[in-house]
Short mmCIF file of C-alpha atoms and ligand atoms in Angstrom, two decimals:
data_model
loop_
_atom_site.label_atom_id
_atom_site.label_comp_id
_atom_site.label_asym_id
_atom_site.label_seq_id
_atom_site.Cartn_x
_atom_site.Cartn_y
_atom_site.Cartn_z
CA UNK W 1 -23.40 -36.66 15.04
CA UNK W 2 -23.75 -33.80 12.58
CA UNK W 3 -20.69 -32.31 10.89
CA UNK W 4 -20.12 -28.64 11.77
CA UNK W 5 -21.06 -26.11 9.13
CA UNK W 6 -18.20 -25.00 6.91
CA UNK W 7 -16.45 -21.90 8.24
CA UNK W 8 -14.95 -19.16 6.12
CA UNK W 9 -11.15 -19.45 5.77
CA UNK W 10 -10.55 -16.54 8.14
CA UNK W 11 -8.37 -16.16 11.20
CA UNK W 12 -11.36 -14.92 13.24
CA UNK W 13 -14.09 -17.54 13.57
CA UNK W 14 -17.59 -16.24 14.36
CA UNK W 15 -19.69 -18.14 16.88
CA UNK W 16 -22.63 -17.89 14.48
CA UNK W 17 -23.21 -16.61 10.98
CA UNK W 18 -25.35 -13.60 10.11
CA UNK W 19 -26.34 -12.34 6.70
CA UNK W 20 -24.01 -9.83 5.06
CA UNK W 21 -25.03 -6.17 5.31
CA UNK W 22 -22.08 -4.71 3.41
CA UNK W 23 -19.15 -5.71 1.22
CA UNK W 24 -15.59 -4.44 1.23
CA UNK W 25 -12.67 -5.59 -0.91
CA UNK W 26 -8.99 -6.18 -0.25
CA UNK W 27 -6.73 -6.43 -3.31
CA UNK W 28 -9.86 -6.95 -5.38
CA UNK W 29 -11.26 -9.82 -3.29
CA UNK W 30 -14.80 -9.00 -2.14
CA UNK W 31 -15.69 -9.90 1.45
CA UNK W 32 -19.01 -9.74 3.35
CA UNK W 33 -19.39 -7.83 6.60
CA UNK W 34 -21.91 -6.43 9.04
CA UNK W 35 -22.67 -2.87 10.11
CA UNK W 36 -20.69 -2.01 13.25
CA UNK W 37 -17.68 -4.16 12.38
CA UNK W 38 -14.17 -2.81 11.98
CA UNK W 39 -12.33 -3.37 8.72
CA UNK W 40 -10.04 -5.77 10.60
CA UNK W 41 -12.96 -7.88 11.82
CA UNK W 42 -14.42 -8.19 8.33
CA UNK W 43 -11.09 -9.04 6.74
CA UNK W 44 -9.92 -11.55 9.33
CA UNK W 45 -13.24 -13.40 9.25
CA UNK W 46 -12.70 -13.88 5.55
CA UNK W 47 -8.92 -14.19 5.21
CA UNK W 48 -5.99 -15.55 7.19
CA UNK W 49 -3.97 -12.30 7.08
CA UNK W 50 -4.21 -8.57 6.41
CA UNK W 51 -1.21 -8.64 4.10
CA UNK W 52 2.54 -9.10 4.23
CA UNK W 53 5.18 -7.27 6.24
CA UNK W 54 7.18 -4.83 4.16
CA UNK W 55 10.23 -5.80 6.21
CA UNK W 56 10.31 -9.60 6.19
CA UNK W 57 7.39 -10.65 3.97
CA UNK W 58 5.63 -12.57 6.75
CA UNK W 59 1.86 -12.50 7.20
CA UNK W 60 0.38 -9.62 9.21
CA UNK W 61 -2.80 -9.77 11.26
CA UNK W 62 -2.49 -6.77 13.56
CA UNK W 63 -0.95 -6.78 17.01
CA UNK W 64 -2.29 -4.19 19.44
CA UNK W 65 -5.91 -3.92 18.16
CA UNK W 66 -6.01 -0.35 19.53
CA UNK W 67 -4.41 1.83 16.87
CA UNK W 68 -0.88 2.03 18.24
CA UNK W 69 1.32 -0.47 16.39
CA UNK W 70 0.38 0.19 12.71
CA UNK W 71 0.64 -3.54 11.93
CA UNK W 72 -2.84 -3.39 10.39
CA UNK W 73 -2.13 -0.54 7.96
CA UNK W 74 -3.91 -0.74 4.62
CA UNK W 75 -4.45 1.76 1.80
CA UNK W 76 -7.51 2.99 -0.01
CA UNK W 77 -7.38 3.21 -3.78
CA UNK W 78 -6.80 6.99 -3.56
CA UNK W 79 -3.65 6.41 -1.50
CA UNK W 80 -5.10 7.18 1.91
CA UNK W 81 -3.72 5.04 4.72
CA UNK W 82 -6.00 3.46 7.32
CA UNK W 83 -5.56 1.32 10.41
CA UNK W 84 -7.90 -1.63 9.94
CA UNK W 85 -8.44 -2.06 13.69
CA UNK W 86 -9.64 1.55 14.10
CA UNK W 87 -11.71 1.99 10.92
CA UNK W 88 -15.35 1.02 10.69
CA UNK W 89 -16.23 -1.00 7.60
CA UNK W 90 -18.40 0.81 5.05
CA UNK W 91 -20.13 -0.75 2.10
CA UNK W 92 -18.04 -0.47 -1.05
CA UNK W 93 -14.66 0.19 0.57
CA UNK W 94 -11.86 -0.86 -1.80
CA UNK W 95 -8.58 -1.42 0.04
CA UNK W 96 -5.16 -2.63 -1.01
CA UNK W 97 -2.28 -4.13 0.95
CA UNK W 98 0.40 -1.89 -0.60
CA UNK W 99 0.37 1.83 -1.32
CA UNK W 100 -0.95 2.53 -4.82
CA UNK W 101 1.84 3.59 -7.17
CA UNK W 102 2.05 7.30 -7.80
CA UNK W 103 1.33 8.33 -11.36
CA UNK W 104 4.46 9.32 -13.26
S1 FES Q 201 -3.46 -3.65 15.21
FE1 FES Q 201 -2.11 -2.15 16.01
S2 FES Q 201 -2.70 -0.32 15.00
FE2 FES Q 201 -4.14 -1.80 14.32
#
């Protein structure tokens, strides 16, 4: 019997692996993705959570997957807020799990 191939440490487990077509980053950690994937799909194939709840500090991984609950909110480096489940991944996206601090 052959051991299964190692899977990425993500919450979503793909049924087969395909070569990366793009890369996005979350809090500086670079993650491979494919054209046509949402940000949420890329992140949760490569990580176990999208971030931490601002209310109780517990891990977040989205809830509704249709843009209604805001549990998948992330920020771009310019301060724009996105919903990971409703945003298509684009090569070079740099996202953070907390709003960037405003310059004083
Ligand atoms: S998971 Fe609910 S808005 Fe994205």
